[in-house]
Coordinates of C-alpha atoms in Angstrom, one line a residue:
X210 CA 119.1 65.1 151.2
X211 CA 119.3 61.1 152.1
X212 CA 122.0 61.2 149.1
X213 CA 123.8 63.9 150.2
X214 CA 123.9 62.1 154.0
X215 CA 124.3 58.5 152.1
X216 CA 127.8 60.5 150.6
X217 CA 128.8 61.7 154.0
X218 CA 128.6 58.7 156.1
X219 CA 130.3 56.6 153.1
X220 CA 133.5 59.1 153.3
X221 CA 133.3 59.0 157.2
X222 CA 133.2 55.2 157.4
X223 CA 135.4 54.3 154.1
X224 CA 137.4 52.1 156.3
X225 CA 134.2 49.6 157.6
X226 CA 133.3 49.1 160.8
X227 CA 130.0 47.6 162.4
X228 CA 127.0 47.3 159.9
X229 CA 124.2 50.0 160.7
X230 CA 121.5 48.7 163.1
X231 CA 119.2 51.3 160.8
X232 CA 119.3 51.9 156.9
X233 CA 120.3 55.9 156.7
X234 CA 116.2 56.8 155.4
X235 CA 115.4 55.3 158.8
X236 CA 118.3 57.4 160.4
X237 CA 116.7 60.1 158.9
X238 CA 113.0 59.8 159.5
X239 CA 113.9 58.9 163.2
X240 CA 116.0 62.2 163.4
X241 CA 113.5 64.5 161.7
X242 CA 110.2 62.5 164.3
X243 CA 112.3 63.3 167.1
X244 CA 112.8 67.1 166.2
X245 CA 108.9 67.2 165.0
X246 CA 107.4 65.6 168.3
X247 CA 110.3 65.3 171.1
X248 CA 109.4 61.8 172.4
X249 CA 112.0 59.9 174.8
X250 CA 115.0 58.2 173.4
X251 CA 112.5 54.8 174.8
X252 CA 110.0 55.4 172.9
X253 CA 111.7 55.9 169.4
X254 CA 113.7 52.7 170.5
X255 CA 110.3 50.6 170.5
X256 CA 109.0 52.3 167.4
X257 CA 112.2 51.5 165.0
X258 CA 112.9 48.0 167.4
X259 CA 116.3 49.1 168.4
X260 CA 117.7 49.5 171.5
X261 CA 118.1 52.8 173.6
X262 CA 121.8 52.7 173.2
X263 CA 121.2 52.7 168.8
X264 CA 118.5 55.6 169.4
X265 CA 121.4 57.2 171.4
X266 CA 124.2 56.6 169.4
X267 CA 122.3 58.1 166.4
X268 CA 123.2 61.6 168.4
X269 CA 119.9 63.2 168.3

């Protein structure tokens, strides 16, 4: 699965960009906590030590 979502965000961003604030297994574990438990968009922030706006731009 994390290869298969590695693939996809390399052929969505092939032209650069911004670096990733969170390597895509982090993505991924935040993504699949938050559908497990429902916490606030705050609270994942703290646990990963991003901000609200990264936990919200991850569009969970």
């Amino acid at each position: 699965m994390l290869d298969c979502l590695t693939d996809a965000y390399q052929e969505q961003h092939r032209k650069g960009g911004r670096p990733r604030r969170l390597s895509m297994e982090e993505q991924l574990i935040m993504t699949l906590r938050y559908l497990r438990y429902y916490p606030t968009q705050r609270l994942l922030a703290f646990d990963f030590g991003v901000g609200v706006a990264t936990v919200n731009m991850m569009r969970i």
